[in-house]
Each structure stands twice: as structure tokens, then as C-alpha cells.
GROMACS .gro file of N, CA and C in nm:
model
  258
    1MET      N    1   4.570  -5.712   6.809
    1MET     CA    2   4.541  -5.641   6.687
    1MET      C    3   4.663  -5.563   6.638
    2LYS      N    4   4.733  -5.499   6.733
    2LYS     CA    5   4.852  -5.424   6.695
    2LYS      C    6   4.961  -5.515   6.645
    3LYS      N    7   4.970  -5.638   6.701
    3LYS     CA    8   5.072  -5.733   6.656
    3LYS      C    9   5.047  -5.770   6.510
    4LYS      N   10   4.922  -5.791   6.475
    4LYS     CA   11   4.889  -5.826   6.337
    4LYS      C   12   4.922  -5.710   6.244
    5LEU      N   13   4.895  -5.589   6.287
    5LEU     CA   14   4.923  -5.473   6.205
    5LEU      C   15   5.073  -5.456   6.184
    6TYR      N   16   5.151  -5.475   6.290
    6TYR     CA   17   5.296  -5.467   6.278
    6TYR      C   18   5.349  -5.579   6.189
    7LEU      N   19   5.293  -5.698   6.202
    7LEU     CA   20   5.335  -5.811   6.119
    7LEU      C   21   5.305  -5.786   5.972
    8ILE      N   22   5.190  -5.728   5.943
    8ILE     CA   23   5.154  -5.696   5.804
    8ILE      C   24   5.247  -5.589   5.748
    9ALA      N   25   5.273  -5.485   5.827
    9ALA     CA   26   5.362  -5.378   5.782
    9ALA      C   27   5.503  -5.430   5.760
   10PHE      N   28   5.550  -5.516   5.850
   10PHE     CA   29   5.683  -5.574   5.835
   10PHE      C   30   5.691  -5.661   5.711
   11SER      N   31   5.589  -5.742   5.685
   11SER     CA   32   5.593  -5.830   5.568
   11SER      C   33   5.586  -5.749   5.439
   12ILE      N   34   5.513  -5.638   5.440
   12ILE     CA   35   5.509  -5.552   5.321
   12ILE      C   36   5.646  -5.489   5.296
   13LEU      N   37   5.708  -5.438   5.400
   13LEU     CA   38   5.841  -5.379   5.385
   13LEU      C   39   5.944  -5.483   5.342
   14LEU      N   40   5.936  -5.602   5.397
   14LEU     CA   41   6.028  -5.708   5.358
   14LEU      C   42   6.008  -5.747   5.212
   15GLY      N   43   5.884  -5.755   5.170
   15GLY     CA   44   5.855  -5.787   5.031
   15GLY      C   45   5.902  -5.678   4.936
   16MET      N   46   5.889  -5.551   4.978
   16MET     CA   47   5.933  -5.441   4.893
   16MET      C   48   6.084  -5.443   4.875
   17THR      N   49   6.157  -5.472   4.981
   17THR     CA   50   6.303  -5.474   4.970
   17THR      C   51   6.352  -5.598   4.898
   18THR      N   52   6.279  -5.707   4.909
   18THR     CA   53   6.322  -5.831   4.845
   18THR      C   54   6.298  -5.827   4.694
   19PHE      N   55   6.186  -5.774   4.652
   19PHE     CA   56   6.149  -5.778   4.511
   19PHE      C   57   6.169  -5.647   4.438
   20SER      N   58   6.239  -5.554   4.498
   20SER     CA   59   6.264  -5.427   4.431
   20SER      C   60   6.373  -5.443   4.326
   21CYS      N   61   6.383  -5.345   4.238
   21CYS     CA   62   6.486  -5.349   4.134
   21CYS      C   63   6.622  -5.334   4.200
   22GLN      N   64   6.705  -5.433   4.184
   22GLN     CA   65   6.834  -5.429   4.251
   22GLN      C   66   6.951  -5.424   4.154
   23SER      N   67   6.927  -5.447   4.024
   23SER     CA   68   7.039  -5.445   3.931
   23SER      C   69   7.019  -5.335   3.829
   24ASP      N   70   7.130  -5.281   3.783
   24ASP     CA   71   7.128  -5.177   3.681
   24ASP      C   72   7.169  -5.235   3.546
   25ASP      N   73   7.148  -5.363   3.525
   25ASP     CA   74   7.189  -5.427   3.400
   25ASP      C   75   7.100  -5.387   3.283
   26ASP      N   76   6.975  -5.355   3.310
   26ASP     CA   77   6.881  -5.321   3.204
   26ASP      C   78   6.880  -5.171   3.180
   27LYS      N   79   6.988  -5.119   3.125
   27LYS     CA   80   6.997  -4.975   3.100
   27LYS      C   81   6.918  -4.942   2.974
   28VAL      N   82   6.837  -4.839   2.985
   28VAL     CA   83   6.758  -4.796   2.871
   28VAL      C   84   6.840  -4.704   2.781
   29PHE      N   85   6.916  -4.614   2.842
   29PHE     CA   86   6.994  -4.517   2.768
   29PHE      C   87   7.142  -4.548   2.785
   30GLU      N   88   7.216  -4.526   2.679
   30GLU     CA   89   7.361  -4.547   2.683
   30GLU      C   90   7.434  -4.428   2.745
   31GLU      N   91   7.376  -4.306   2.730
   31GLU     CA   92   7.442  -4.186   2.777
   31GLU      C   93   7.369  -4.129   2.898
   32THR      N   94   7.435  -4.037   2.965
   32THR     CA   95   7.373  -3.970   3.079
   32THR      C   96   7.269  -3.870   3.028
   33PRO      N   97   7.177  -3.827   3.114
   33PRO     CA   98   7.079  -3.727   3.071
   33PRO      C   99   7.143  -3.597   3.023
   34ALA      N  100   7.250  -3.554   3.088
   34ALA     CA  101   7.316  -3.429   3.046
   34ALA      C  102   7.376  -3.443   2.907
   35ALA      N  103   7.433  -3.560   2.877
   35ALA     CA  104   7.491  -3.582   2.745
   35ALA      C  105   7.383  -3.588   2.638
   36ARG      N  106   7.269  -3.648   2.670
   36ARG     CA  107   7.159  -3.654   2.572
   36ARG      C  108   7.102  -3.516   2.545
   37ILE      N  109   7.089  -3.434   2.651
   37ILE     CA  110   7.038  -3.298   2.634
   37ILE      C  111   7.136  -3.215   2.551
   38ALA      N  112   7.265  -3.229   2.578
   38ALA     CA  113   7.365  -3.154   2.502
   38ALA      C  114   7.363  -3.195   2.355
   39ALA      N  115   7.346  -3.323   2.328
   39ALA     CA  116   7.339  -3.369   2.189
   39ALA      C  117   7.215  -3.313   2.119
   40ASP      N  118   7.102  -3.310   2.189
   40ASP     CA  119   6.980  -3.253   2.131
   40ASP      C  120   6.997  -3.103   2.105
   41GLN      N  121   7.059  -3.033   2.199
   41GLN     CA  122   7.081  -2.890   2.179
   41GLN      C  123   7.175  -2.864   2.063
   42ALA      N  124   7.279  -2.945   2.049
   42ALA     CA  125   7.371  -2.929   1.937
   42ALA      C  126   7.300  -2.955   1.804
   43LYS      N  127   7.214  -3.056   1.803
   43LYS     CA  128   7.138  -3.087   1.681
   43LYS      C  129   7.047  -2.971   1.644
   44LEU      N  130   6.976  -2.917   1.743
   44LEU     CA  131   6.884  -2.807   1.715
   44LEU      C  132   6.959  -2.679   1.678
   45THR      N  133   7.074  -2.655   1.738
   45THR     CA  134   7.155  -2.539   1.702
   45THR      C  135   7.204  -2.552   1.559
   46ARG      N  136   7.250  -2.672   1.522
   46ARG     CA  137   7.295  -2.696   1.385
   46ARG      C  138   7.180  -2.675   1.287
   47LEU      N  139   7.061  -2.719   1.325
   47LEU     CA  140   6.943  -2.700   1.241
   47LEU      C  141   6.912  -2.552   1.222
   48LEU      N  142   6.925  -2.473   1.328
   48LEU     CA  143   6.898  -2.330   1.317
   48LEU      C  144   7.003  -2.257   1.234
   49LEU      N  145   7.126  -2.306   1.236
   49LEU     CA  146   7.232  -2.238   1.162
   49LEU      C  147   7.222  -2.264   1.012
   50GLU      N  148   7.156  -2.370   0.972
   50GLU     CA  149   7.136  -2.394   0.830
   50GLU      C  150   7.032  -2.294   0.780
   51SER      N  151   7.056  -2.238   0.662
   51SER     CA  152   6.959  -2.139   0.616
   51SER      C  153   6.871  -2.199   0.509
   52PRO      N  154   6.751  -2.157   0.491
   52PRO     CA  155   6.676  -2.074   0.584
   52PRO      C  156   6.609  -2.160   0.691
   53ALA      N  157   6.628  -2.123   0.815
   53ALA     CA  158   6.569  -2.195   0.927
   53ALA      C  159   6.497  -2.095   1.016
   54PHE      N  160   6.391  -2.143   1.080
   54PHE     CA  161   6.311  -2.056   1.165
   54PHE      C  162   6.280  -2.127   1.295
   55LYS      N  163   6.263  -2.048   1.399
   55LYS     CA  164   6.225  -2.100   1.530
   55LYS      C  165   6.098  -2.028   1.574
   56THR      N  166   6.002  -2.104   1.624
   56THR     CA  167   5.879  -2.043   1.671
   56THR      C  168   5.839  -2.105   1.804
   57ASN      N  169   5.764  -2.032   1.883
   57ASN     CA  170   5.712  -2.083   2.009
   57ASN      C  171   5.562  -2.103   1.994
   58TYR      N  172   5.513  -2.219   2.033
   58TYR     CA  173   5.371  -2.251   2.024
   58TYR      C  174   5.315  -2.261   2.164
   59PHE      N  175   5.213  -2.180   2.191
   59PHE     CA  176   5.143  -2.182   2.319
   59PHE      C  177   5.000  -2.229   2.293
   60PRO      N  178   4.958  -2.345   2.347
   60PRO     CA  179   4.825  -2.395   2.318
   60PRO      C  180   4.713  -2.304   2.368
   61LYS      N  181   4.734  -2.234   2.477
   61LYS     CA  182   4.634  -2.142   2.531
   61LYS      C  183   4.704  -2.014   2.575
   62ASP      N  184   4.635  -1.904   2.564
   62ASP     CA  185   4.693  -1.776   2.606
   62ASP      C  186   4.714  -1.767   2.756
   63SER      N  187   4.636  -1.844   2.832
   63SER     CA  188   4.643  -1.834   2.978
   63SER      C  189   4.746  -1.928   3.039
   64GLU      N  190   4.818  -2.007   2.958
   64GLU     CA  191   4.915  -2.103   3.011
   64GLU      C  192   5.057  -2.059   2.977
   65TYR      N  193   5.147  -2.089   3.068
   65TYR     CA  194   5.289  -2.065   3.044
   65TYR      C  195   5.352  -2.191   2.988
   66GLY      N  196   5.473  -2.178   2.938
   66GLY     CA  197   5.543  -2.295   2.887
   66GLY      C  198   5.535  -2.299   2.737
   67GLY      N  199   5.463  -2.393   2.684
   67GLY     CA  200   5.452  -2.406   2.541
   67GLY      C  201   5.565  -2.492   2.485
   68SER      N  202   5.576  -2.492   2.355
   68SER     CA  203   5.677  -2.574   2.287
   68SER      C  204   5.749  -2.490   2.184
   69GLN      N  205   5.874  -2.525   2.160
   69GLN     CA  206   5.950  -2.460   2.055
   69GLN      C  207   5.950  -2.551   1.933
   70ILE      N  208   5.927  -2.491   1.818
   70ILE     CA  209   5.926  -2.566   1.693
   70ILE      C  210   6.032  -2.506   1.602
   71TYR      N  211   6.117  -2.590   1.544
   71TYR     CA  212   6.222  -2.548   1.453
   71TYR      C  213   6.184  -2.594   1.312
   72LEU      N  214   6.189  -2.502   1.216
   72LEU     CA  215   6.149  -2.531   1.079
   72LEU      C  216   6.263  -2.498   0.983
   73ARG      N  217   6.282  -2.585   0.885
   73ARG     CA  218   6.379  -2.558   0.778
   73ARG      C  219   6.311  -2.591   0.646
   74PHE      N  220   6.317  -2.499   0.552
   74PHE     CA  221   6.253  -2.516   0.424
   74PHE      C  222   6.357  -2.544   0.316
   75THR      N  223   6.325  -2.637   0.227
   75THR     CA  224   6.414  -2.668   0.115
   75THR      C  225   6.368  -2.593  -0.008
   76PRO      N  226   6.453  -2.576  -0.107
   76PRO     CA  227   6.411  -2.508  -0.231
   76PRO      C  228   6.299  -2.581  -0.304
   77THR      N  229   6.283  -2.711  -0.280
   77THR     CA  230   6.177  -2.785  -0.348
   77THR      C  231   6.043  -2.777  -0.275
   78GLY      N  232   6.038  -2.705  -0.163
   78GLY     CA  233   5.912  -2.684  -0.092
   78GLY      C  234   5.889  -2.781   0.023
   79GLN      N  235   5.987  -2.863   0.058
   79GLN     CA  236   5.972  -2.952   0.172
   79GLN      C  237   6.002  -2.876   0.301
   80VAL      N  238   5.941  -2.922   0.409
   80VAL     CA  239   5.963  -2.861   0.539
   80VAL      C  240   6.014  -2.969   0.634
   81PHE      N  241   6.124  -2.943   0.701
   81PHE     CA  242   6.178  -3.032   0.803
   81PHE      C  243   6.151  -2.965   0.937
   82MET      N  244   6.085  -3.040   1.026
   82MET     CA  245   6.046  -2.986   1.156
   82MET      C  246   6.109  -3.065   1.268
   83SER      N  247   6.140  -2.997   1.376
   83SER     CA  248   6.185  -3.060   1.499
   83SER      C  249   6.127  -2.979   1.614
   84SER      N  250   6.096  -3.046   1.724
   84SER     CA  251   6.037  -2.973   1.836
   84SER      C  252   6.076  -3.040   1.967
   85ASN      N  253   6.041  -2.977   2.076
   85ASN     CA  254   6.069  -3.031   2.209
   85ASN      C  255   5.941  -3.066   2.280
   86PHE      N  256   5.849  -3.130   2.214
   86PHE     CA  257   5.722  -3.172   2.276
   86PHE      C  258   5.749  -3.269   2.386
   0.00000   0.00000   0.00000
């Protein structure tokens, strides 16, 4: 019984190593995570520096921490441009 159990465990491990992702050819992102975060922060900073721009924090419940930041910019024609970190 133990031999069968060891054989099953060995075959599972062999299958996992054989069929696991072994190549990095299918890259989803062109940049590193740090570069993407820096680009997003620069974009949001630029948005805040344009006037009139506002930043607000949205908390879905009073008992939860975290929440989301929402950036708003209003145009003279009454349009609102929003960006957030949902």
C-alpha cells in the first residue's frame, strides 16, 4: 500500500515538473511592476497638479480600513475626468 502511495506521489510530482510553465516568452507586461507603479503615480500627480483637481478617499464602510482614492478634474464645460486606484 505504501509503495502505491509513493508511486502516486512521485508521478504527481513528475507531472508537475514536466508540465509546469518553463518559458518566459509569454510576457504580459513590457515593464517591471516598479516602473508601472511609478508611471501611474506620475500620471496621477500630473492630474492633481492640473487645476482645478481634487483628491478624495472613499471608504465603503466605516468599520473597514483601506478604501480607494479618487482623483477628479473638472473642465469649464462641466465635464468630470476621474481616475482611481480600485
